[in-house]
Short mmCIF file of C-alpha atoms and ligand atoms in Angstrom, two decimals:
data_model
loop_
_atom_site.label_atom_id
_atom_site.label_comp_id
_atom_site.label_asym_id
_atom_site.label_seq_id
_atom_site.Cartn_x
_atom_site.Cartn_y
_atom_site.Cartn_z
CA MET A 1 49.82 29.31 3.29
CA SER A 2 52.87 31.26 4.88
CA LEU A 3 52.76 34.35 6.37
CA ILE A 4 55.57 36.47 5.18
CA VAL A 5 56.94 40.04 6.65
CA GLN A 6 58.29 42.14 3.84
CA LYS A 7 60.23 45.76 4.22
CA PHE A 8 60.40 47.92 1.57
CA GLY A 9 63.15 51.05 1.80
CA GLY A 10 63.15 54.09 1.10
CA THR A 11 64.24 54.08 -2.58
CA SER A 12 61.51 51.03 -3.16
CA VAL A 13 59.10 53.57 -2.35
CA GLY A 14 60.59 56.60 -3.05
CA ASP A 15 57.76 58.18 -5.51
CA ILE A 16 53.95 56.82 -6.23
CA GLU A 17 55.13 54.93 -9.42
CA ARG A 18 56.93 52.94 -7.27
CA ILE A 19 54.86 52.54 -4.49
CA GLU A 20 52.12 51.51 -7.43
CA GLN A 21 54.79 48.82 -8.00
CA VAL A 22 55.21 47.67 -4.63
CA ALA A 23 51.64 47.24 -4.19
CA ASP A 24 51.50 45.13 -7.10
CA LYS A 25 53.88 42.80 -5.55
CA VAL A 26 52.38 42.39 -2.36
CA ALA A 27 49.05 41.95 -4.40
CA ARG A 28 50.75 38.95 -5.90
CA PHE A 29 51.72 37.46 -2.39
CA ARG A 30 48.48 38.04 -1.60
CA ALA A 31 47.06 36.06 -4.80
CA ASP A 32 48.96 33.26 -4.09
CA GLY A 33 47.59 32.82 -0.48
CA HIS A 34 49.98 34.15 1.90
CA GLN A 35 49.61 36.62 4.76
CA VAL A 36 51.44 39.60 4.25
CA VAL A 37 52.91 42.21 6.97
CA VAL A 38 54.48 44.99 4.92
CA VAL A 39 57.22 47.30 6.75
CA VAL A 40 58.11 50.64 4.87
CA SER A 41 60.79 53.30 5.50
CA ALA A 42 60.28 56.58 4.45
CA MET A 43 60.48 57.87 0.76
CA SER A 44 64.16 58.16 0.26
CA GLY A 45 65.73 61.61 0.89
CA GLU A 46 62.66 62.12 3.41
CA THR A 47 64.41 61.69 6.91
CA ASN A 48 67.50 63.64 6.06
CA ARG A 49 65.50 66.34 4.79
CA LEU A 50 63.34 66.34 8.22
CA ILE A 51 66.75 66.39 10.13
CA ALA A 52 68.03 69.40 7.77
CA LEU A 53 64.78 71.59 8.79
CA ALA A 54 64.94 70.75 12.65
CA ASN A 55 68.79 71.66 11.79
CA GLU A 56 67.74 75.06 10.09
CA VAL A 57 65.51 75.95 13.51
CA GLN A 58 68.13 75.02 16.37
CA GLU A 59 71.46 73.04 16.21
CA ARG A 60 70.83 70.21 18.59
CA PRO A 61 66.96 70.06 19.06
CA GLU A 62 65.86 67.66 21.42
CA PRO A 63 65.98 64.30 20.88
CA ARG A 64 62.46 64.01 21.74
CA GLU A 65 61.33 66.45 19.53
CA MET A 66 63.72 65.02 16.68
CA ASP A 67 61.36 61.94 16.93
CA VAL A 68 57.95 63.15 16.58
CA LEU A 69 59.41 64.94 13.72
CA VAL A 70 61.08 62.51 11.84
CA SER A 71 58.74 59.65 12.29
CA THR A 72 56.40 61.24 9.94
CA GLY A 73 58.14 60.26 7.21
CA GLU A 74 57.29 56.83 7.28
CA GLN A 75 53.70 57.34 8.16
CA VAL A 76 52.92 58.68 4.71
CA THR A 77 54.52 55.83 2.90
CA THR A 78 52.26 53.59 4.92
CA ALA A 79 49.05 55.29 4.25
CA LEU A 80 49.92 55.64 0.52
CA LEU A 81 50.62 51.79 -0.03
CA ALA A 82 47.52 51.28 2.08
CA MET A 83 45.02 52.91 -0.61
CA ALA A 84 47.18 51.54 -3.67
CA LEU A 85 46.61 47.88 -2.37
CA ILE A 86 42.87 48.94 -1.60
CA LYS A 87 42.42 50.21 -4.91
CA ARG A 88 43.48 46.72 -6.09
CA GLY A 89 40.97 45.28 -4.11
CA VAL A 90 43.59 44.07 -1.69
CA LYS A 91 42.50 44.75 1.76
CA ALA A 92 45.01 46.63 3.69
CA ARG A 93 45.30 48.58 6.88
CA SER A 94 47.94 51.09 7.81
CA TYR A 95 48.98 51.25 11.37
CA ASN A 96 52.01 53.37 12.84
CA GLY A 97 54.37 52.40 15.36
CA SER A 98 52.12 53.51 18.48
CA GLN A 99 48.69 52.01 17.03
CA VAL A 100 50.63 48.37 16.43
CA ARG A 101 52.02 49.15 20.15
CA ILE A 102 55.55 48.52 19.28
CA LEU A 103 56.94 49.49 22.98
CA THR A 104 60.48 50.26 23.30
CA ASP A 105 62.62 52.11 25.59
CA ASP A 106 63.05 55.77 26.21
CA ALA A 107 66.51 56.29 24.45
CA HIS A 108 65.03 59.00 21.87
CA THR A 109 66.50 58.44 18.61
CA LYS A 110 67.87 55.62 19.27
CA ALA A 111 65.30 53.38 21.19
CA ARG A 112 65.10 49.32 21.44
CA ILE A 113 62.33 47.53 20.92
CA ARG A 114 61.09 46.13 24.59
CA ASP A 115 58.08 44.14 23.43
CA ILE A 116 55.18 44.00 20.53
CA ASP A 117 51.77 43.56 20.49
CA ASP A 118 50.63 41.45 18.08
CA ALA A 119 46.43 41.31 18.46
CA ASN A 120 46.11 44.33 15.84
CA MET A 121 48.15 42.65 13.33
CA ARG A 122 46.93 38.97 14.02
CA ARG A 123 42.71 40.34 13.85
CA ASP A 124 43.87 41.91 10.57
CA LEU A 125 45.50 39.21 9.37
CA ASP A 126 42.87 36.92 10.19
CA ASP A 127 40.25 39.20 8.32
CA GLY A 128 42.22 38.55 5.20
CA CYS A 129 43.98 42.23 5.98
CA VAL A 130 47.74 43.08 4.24
CA VAL A 131 48.93 44.81 7.49
CA VAL A 132 50.39 48.05 6.31
CA VAL A 133 53.14 49.07 9.61
CA ALA A 134 55.31 52.31 9.92
CA GLY A 135 59.07 51.02 10.13
CA PHE A 136 61.90 52.65 12.43
CA GLN A 137 59.36 53.89 15.72
CA GLY A 138 57.84 53.06 18.39
CA VAL A 139 56.44 54.51 21.83
CA ASP A 140 58.02 54.41 25.08
CA GLU A 141 55.56 53.49 28.28
CA ARG A 142 54.31 57.22 28.51
CA GLY A 143 53.31 57.38 24.96
CA ASN A 144 56.38 58.94 23.57
CA ILE A 145 57.15 58.81 20.09
CA THR A 146 60.49 57.15 19.85
CA THR A 147 62.58 56.03 16.58
CA LEU A 148 65.07 53.49 16.22
CA GLY A 149 68.51 54.77 14.88
CA ARG A 150 69.28 55.47 11.07
CA GLY A 151 68.36 52.52 8.69
CA GLY A 152 65.80 51.09 11.56
CA SER A 153 63.34 49.78 9.39
CA ASP A 154 64.83 46.70 8.87
CA THR A 155 64.30 46.21 12.79
CA THR A 156 61.00 46.56 12.95
CA ALA A 157 60.60 44.31 9.94
CA VAL A 158 62.81 41.73 11.83
CA ALA A 159 60.94 42.20 14.99
CA LEU A 160 57.74 41.89 13.87
CA ALA A 161 58.75 38.33 11.97
CA ALA A 162 59.66 37.46 15.43
CA ALA A 163 56.86 38.67 17.19
CA LEU A 164 54.67 36.60 14.67
CA LYS A 165 56.48 34.12 14.20
CA ALA A 166 56.74 34.84 10.43
CA ASP A 167 57.66 32.17 7.99
CA GLU A 168 60.65 34.54 6.48
CA CYS A 169 61.47 38.17 6.74
CA GLN A 170 62.15 39.82 3.05
CA ILE A 171 64.09 42.99 3.22
CA TYR A 172 63.50 44.52 -0.07
CA THR A 173 66.01 47.35 -1.41
CA ASP A 174 67.84 48.26 -4.73
CA VAL A 175 70.60 45.84 -4.64
CA ASP A 176 69.48 42.28 -5.22
CA GLY A 177 71.25 40.76 -2.36
CA VAL A 178 74.57 40.94 0.11
CA TYR A 179 77.24 41.52 -1.82
CA THR A 180 80.97 40.78 -1.05
CA THR A 181 81.45 44.29 -0.93
CA ASP A 182 79.26 47.51 -1.76
CA PRO A 183 78.60 46.94 -5.50
CA ARG A 184 78.19 50.66 -5.57
CA VAL A 185 82.30 50.87 -4.86
CA VAL A 186 83.62 47.84 -6.10
CA ASP A 187 82.18 46.72 -9.96
CA GLY A 188 83.48 42.88 -9.72
CA ALA A 189 81.30 42.78 -6.55
CA ARG A 190 79.90 39.53 -6.17
CA ARG A 191 75.96 38.45 -4.85
CA LEU A 192 76.42 36.09 -2.01
CA GLU A 193 73.95 32.88 -2.09
CA LYS A 194 74.23 32.90 1.62
CA ILE A 195 75.80 34.86 4.28
CA THR A 196 75.87 33.45 8.26
CA PHE A 197 74.23 35.90 11.15
CA GLU A 198 77.70 36.24 12.54
CA GLU A 199 79.23 37.08 9.28
CA MET A 200 76.68 39.59 8.45
CA LEU A 201 76.69 41.47 12.08
CA GLU A 202 80.73 42.10 11.62
CA MET A 203 79.49 43.42 7.61
CA ALA A 204 77.24 45.43 9.37
CA SER A 205 78.91 46.51 12.19
CA MET A 206 81.90 48.01 10.28
CA GLY A 207 79.84 49.74 7.88
CA SER A 208 77.65 47.69 5.25
CA LYS A 209 74.64 49.42 5.83
CA VAL A 210 72.18 47.15 4.01
CA LEU A 211 71.24 45.64 7.16
CA GLN A 212 71.06 47.83 10.14
CA ILE A 213 72.97 46.34 12.62
CA ARG A 214 70.12 45.56 15.31
CA ALA A 215 67.99 43.90 13.03
CA VAL A 216 70.85 41.15 12.20
CA GLU A 217 71.06 40.86 16.26
CA PHE A 218 67.64 40.17 16.41
CA ALA A 219 67.37 37.78 13.73
CA GLY A 220 69.85 35.73 15.09
CA LYS A 221 68.71 36.08 18.54
CA TYR A 222 65.15 34.57 17.88
CA ASN A 223 66.08 32.63 14.54
CA VAL A 224 64.04 34.83 12.32
CA PRO A 225 64.82 33.50 8.29
CA LEU A 226 65.89 36.51 6.73
CA ARG A 227 66.45 37.21 2.79
CA VAL A 228 67.70 40.45 1.05
CA LEU A 229 66.34 40.86 -2.07
CA HIS A 230 65.50 43.22 -4.75
CA SER A 231 62.09 45.21 -4.78
CA PHE A 232 61.98 45.26 -8.42
CA GLN A 233 63.88 42.45 -10.49
CA ASP A 234 62.84 38.76 -9.48
CA GLY A 235 65.78 36.83 -7.83
CA PRO A 236 66.79 34.65 -5.02
CA GLY A 237 68.68 37.33 -2.84
CA THR A 238 70.99 36.43 -0.51
CA LEU A 239 69.53 34.00 2.64
CA ILE A 240 71.11 34.94 5.99
CA THR A 241 71.67 31.74 7.96
CA THR A 242 73.14 30.13 10.95
CA GLU A 243 74.48 27.35 9.00
CA GLU A 244 78.12 27.18 8.40
CA GLU A 245 79.36 25.25 5.19
CA SER A 246 81.58 22.59 5.81
CA ASP A 247 85.39 23.24 6.37
CA MET A 248 86.20 22.51 2.90
CA GLU A 249 83.30 24.67 1.21
CA THR A 250 84.02 27.67 3.64
CA PRO A 251 85.60 30.60 1.59
CA THR A 252 88.27 32.42 3.93
CA ILE A 253 86.47 35.80 3.67
CA ALA A 254 82.72 36.37 2.83
CA GLY A 255 82.99 40.03 2.34
CA ILE A 256 84.85 43.24 3.01
CA ALA A 257 83.36 46.26 4.85
CA PHE A 258 84.26 49.61 5.04
CA ASN A 259 83.28 52.81 7.26
CA ARG A 260 83.84 56.52 6.47
CA ASP A 261 82.09 57.38 10.21
CA GLU A 262 85.52 57.40 11.83
CA ALA A 263 87.65 60.17 13.83
CA LYS A 264 90.44 59.36 15.64
CA LEU A 265 92.00 61.11 18.52
CA THR A 266 95.44 61.14 20.28
CA ILE A 267 96.75 61.85 23.58
CA GLN A 268 100.61 62.09 24.02
CA GLY A 269 102.57 61.80 26.90
CA VAL A 270 100.59 60.67 29.72
CA PRO A 271 102.24 58.63 32.89
CA ASP A 272 102.72 54.94 32.15
CA THR A 273 100.69 53.83 35.08
CA PRO A 274 98.15 51.55 36.27
CA GLY A 275 94.78 52.82 35.45
CA VAL A 276 95.74 55.54 32.99
CA ALA A 277 93.45 53.79 30.23
CA TYR A 278 90.60 54.07 32.31
CA LYS A 279 91.34 57.51 33.27
CA ILE A 280 90.99 58.49 29.20
CA LEU A 281 88.22 56.22 28.41
CA GLY A 282 85.62 56.73 31.72
CA PRO A 283 84.85 60.10 31.22
CA ILE A 284 84.29 59.53 27.40
CA GLY A 285 82.09 56.39 28.19
CA GLU A 286 80.13 58.38 31.09
CA ALA A 287 79.16 61.05 27.96
CA ASN A 288 77.53 57.79 26.00
CA ILE A 289 80.51 58.02 23.10
CA GLU A 290 81.49 54.69 21.83
CA VAL A 291 84.82 54.22 21.60
CA ASP A 292 85.96 51.78 18.73
CA VAL A 293 89.73 51.06 17.67
CA ILE A 294 92.06 51.67 20.71
CA VAL A 295 96.29 51.23 20.61
CA GLN A 296 98.69 52.52 23.02
CA ASN A 297 102.28 52.59 22.78
CA VAL A 298 104.74 53.17 25.56
CA SER A 299 107.63 55.34 24.25
CA HIS A 300 111.07 55.43 25.82
CA ASP A 301 110.57 58.01 28.77
CA ASN A 302 108.23 55.76 30.86
CA THR A 303 105.01 57.90 29.19
CA ALA A 304 102.50 56.54 26.77
CA ASP A 305 100.72 57.81 23.62
CA PHE A 306 97.27 56.56 23.36
CA THR A 307 95.03 56.57 20.51
CA PHE A 308 91.35 55.44 19.89
CA THR A 309 88.70 56.35 17.29
CA VAL A 310 85.35 57.71 17.61
CA SER A 311 82.04 58.65 15.35
CA ARG A 312 82.68 61.80 13.57
CA ASN A 313 79.52 63.29 15.04
CA ASP A 314 81.18 62.71 18.55
CA LEU A 315 84.46 64.05 17.61
CA PRO A 316 83.89 67.61 19.18
CA GLN A 317 82.63 66.50 21.93
CA ALA A 318 84.89 63.57 22.35
CA GLU A 319 88.00 66.15 22.13
CA ASP A 320 86.49 68.94 24.96
CA ILE A 321 86.37 66.14 27.30
CA LEU A 322 90.16 64.56 25.92
CA ARG A 323 91.23 67.83 26.62
CA LYS A 324 90.42 68.17 30.14
CA THR A 325 91.66 64.97 30.85
CA ALA A 326 94.76 66.18 29.44
CA THR A 327 95.23 68.82 31.81
CA ALA A 328 94.05 66.82 34.69
CA LEU A 329 96.88 63.79 33.73
CA GLY A 330 99.70 66.51 32.83
CA ALA A 331 99.76 64.97 28.71
CA ARG A 332 101.96 66.67 26.80
CA GLU A 333 99.64 66.84 23.56
CA VAL A 334 95.66 65.80 22.11
CA SER A 335 95.41 66.07 18.74
CA SER A 336 93.13 64.51 16.19
CA ASP A 337 92.16 63.43 12.60
CA ASN A 338 88.97 63.05 10.89
CA LYS A 339 90.05 62.00 7.42
CA ILE A 340 90.35 58.35 8.68
CA ALA A 341 88.36 55.10 7.68
CA LYS A 342 87.77 51.71 8.46
CA VAL A 343 88.46 48.77 6.16
CA SER A 344 87.15 45.44 7.33
CA VAL A 345 87.73 41.57 6.17
CA VAL A 346 85.00 39.31 7.31
CA GLY A 347 84.76 35.65 7.21
CA VAL A 348 84.25 32.80 9.80
CA GLY A 349 86.21 30.86 7.50
CA MET A 350 89.54 32.94 8.95
CA ARG A 351 88.88 30.59 12.34
CA SER A 352 91.20 27.56 10.30
CA HIS A 353 93.18 29.71 7.92
CA ALA A 354 95.94 31.15 9.13
CA GLY A 355 97.51 34.39 7.25
CA VAL A 356 94.66 36.25 6.29
CA ALA A 357 96.07 39.28 8.16
CA SER A 358 99.56 39.23 6.23
CA GLN A 359 97.75 38.79 3.16
CA MET A 360 95.98 41.71 4.29
CA PHE A 361 98.56 43.95 5.60
CA GLU A 362 100.38 42.55 1.88
CA ALA A 363 97.94 43.89 -0.35
CA LEU A 364 97.71 47.12 1.38
CA ALA A 365 101.52 47.48 0.99
CA ASP A 366 101.43 46.70 -2.73
CA VAL A 367 99.45 49.81 -3.35
CA GLY A 368 101.63 52.05 -1.09
CA ILE A 369 98.82 52.21 1.77
CA ASN A 370 99.80 52.85 5.08
CA ILE A 371 98.27 51.71 7.93
CA LEU A 372 97.40 53.62 10.85
CA MET A 373 95.75 51.20 13.49
CA ILE A 374 95.17 47.54 13.68
CA THR A 375 92.38 45.65 15.50
CA THR A 376 90.83 42.04 15.27
CA SER A 377 88.56 39.45 16.28
CA GLU A 378 87.70 35.67 15.37
CA ILE A 379 86.07 36.57 12.03
CA LYS A 380 87.15 39.82 11.51
CA ILE A 381 90.69 42.31 10.84
CA SER A 382 89.89 46.04 10.71
CA VAL A 383 92.70 48.48 9.77
CA ILE A 384 92.22 52.37 9.99
CA ILE A 385 93.53 54.00 7.11
CA GLU A 386 93.79 57.42 5.24
CA GLU A 387 90.12 58.57 4.00
CA LYS A 388 91.67 59.03 0.93
CA PHE A 389 93.40 55.18 0.27
CA LEU A 390 89.00 53.90 1.27
CA GLU A 391 88.23 52.68 -2.12
CA LEU A 392 91.83 51.80 -3.60
CA ALA A 393 92.17 49.63 -0.29
CA VAL A 394 88.33 47.71 -1.02
CA ARG A 395 89.23 46.79 -4.37
CA SER A 396 92.82 45.84 -3.87
CA LEU A 397 91.80 43.48 -1.10
CA HIS A 398 88.39 42.58 -2.93
CA SER A 399 90.65 41.05 -5.84
CA SER A 400 93.23 39.81 -3.42
CA PHE A 401 91.16 37.55 -1.61
CA GLY A 402 89.82 36.66 -4.79
CA LEU A 403 86.24 38.00 -4.22
CA GLU A 404 85.43 38.86 -8.04
CA ASN A 405 83.32 37.48 -10.08
CA ASP A 406 84.32 34.13 -11.54
CA PRO A 407 84.96 34.81 -15.46
CA GLU A 408 83.56 31.43 -16.20
CA GLU A 409 80.31 32.07 -14.36
CA LEU A 410 80.13 35.37 -15.79
CA ALA A 411 80.50 34.02 -19.62
CA ARG A 412 77.42 31.10 -18.67
CA ASN A 413 75.49 34.08 -17.74
P1 LIG B 501 67.41 50.62 1.92
O1 LIG B 501 66.85 52.03 2.01
O2 LIG B 501 66.76 49.73 1.06
O3 LIG B 501 67.42 50.22 3.36
P2 LIG B 501 70.06 50.96 1.81
O4 LIG B 501 70.52 52.12 1.59
O5 LIG B 501 69.91 51.08 3.25
O6 LIG B 501 68.35 50.62 1.26
O7 LIG B 501 70.90 50.17 2.01
C1 LIG B 501 71.53 49.11 0.38
C2 LIG B 501 72.30 49.86 -0.20
O8 LIG B 501 73.56 49.20 0.75
C3 LIG B 501 72.81 49.59 -1.34
O9 LIG B 501 72.52 50.53 -2.22
C4 LIG B 501 74.67 49.35 -1.65
O10 LIG B 501 75.43 50.64 -1.90
C5 LIG B 501 74.81 49.59 0.43
N1 LIG B 501 75.75 48.45 0.68
C6 LIG B 501 76.62 48.40 1.65
N2 LIG B 501 77.53 47.27 1.58
C7 LIG B 501 76.90 46.54 0.71
C8 LIG B 501 76.80 45.14 0.52
N3 LIG B 501 78.09 44.35 1.10
N4 LIG B 501 76.08 44.32 -0.39
C9 LIG B 501 75.32 45.13 -0.60
N5 LIG B 501 74.63 46.37 -0.58
C10 LIG B 501 75.70 46.92 0.72
N1 LIG B 502 63.61 56.47 7.23
C1 LIG B 502 64.60 56.17 8.07
C2 LIG B 502 66.22 56.27 7.97
O1 LIG B 502 66.34 56.90 6.88
C3 LIG B 502 64.66 54.40 8.45
C4 LIG B 502 64.59 53.67 7.64
O2 LIG B 502 64.99 53.58 6.08
O3 LIG B 502 65.27 52.45 7.66
O4 LIG B 502 67.04 55.99 8.28
MG1 LIG B 503 68.56 50.61 4.96
#
């Protein structure tokens, strides 16, 4: 008998019929003798619907009130799933975040989990109950409802699995695993049998939303065996693992990630003196705006041009701040562009293979795509390009790195 945490995403609990199907699946695991904790998301579209309602009332509602509102979506699906299980003769109890006591910090809308009380869950599991927990939410020390950021139910599942020392955390979704790139964008995308935590973390950070970044971080830190699977099709899914293949077998590139949520800001003609980067980025950081890619060019007149990217949501605020900095520094001009996107190739095999960057740049040049900015790490190369070229870039890179389905394998299937 093993203890399994299973998370079902929004489309998997999108209507009553699907909730019934999820209940069938969970009931089968119980019948096989496993102890099961289920984490559910809100029905697909529900969180967006709630956010839209809030925005009808106020453009920027207080984060505390947003959390009270958006956490309701997950409470609905927990109760419905528990009912569907009980109807099948399976003992089940639903809990919201504060009832479990998933304690978080007080950073509303992006809270971090601090501690999980496993007493209620343990008691129910010992009693033969399926425990159904609302994803994406917690409670701070003062009893305020908090949420963990979009896609946060993945993190709830991994955190519960860590707290309960579960044998496996299974993330059930609308694709049958982690692919070489988003299968909705590239037809030839291939499911990976395995991917390392490190690679998965880069893929998630670079924009592959199949797993929330924090979920991968958590799983890596606490060694939670993690698998991504299709909710309604049987199959092995993708295992996220700490093991790297032997050097011979390591593919250079595991996958290609992309992110449309990027905007670029440029400040031109700043004096090229020590501390200038700090003067430009300091106020941006103080406003809690994350800066992603940074490039500085020095021109012949001893001034510098400084370009960096932020998330699109943050662009208006970042631009206001930068304009103030520009006035203070006597810079020539500030400009912005939100029609850009980031494409990244990710793979631990890069460490032992030279030439990945040049292959990437060549593939993009071959289809006439201009690179606006470049950034690299040990296992990733990212470029910023015009958004209109994004899909072309992803497809070209996917085929240049030989990631598409192996035709022989296709014939066999
Ligand atoms: P859920 O609601 O179950 O949490 P998400 O929509 O958050 O599901 O995540 C699943 C989606 O992630 C897929 O439908 C797919 O379009 C997208 N996706 C992006 N990159 C990848 C990738 N590399 N592999 C698999 N899916 C990906
Ligand atoms: N319902 C939340 C969202 O849409 C959390 C989740 O689904 O993981 O972001
Ligand atoms: Mg998700």
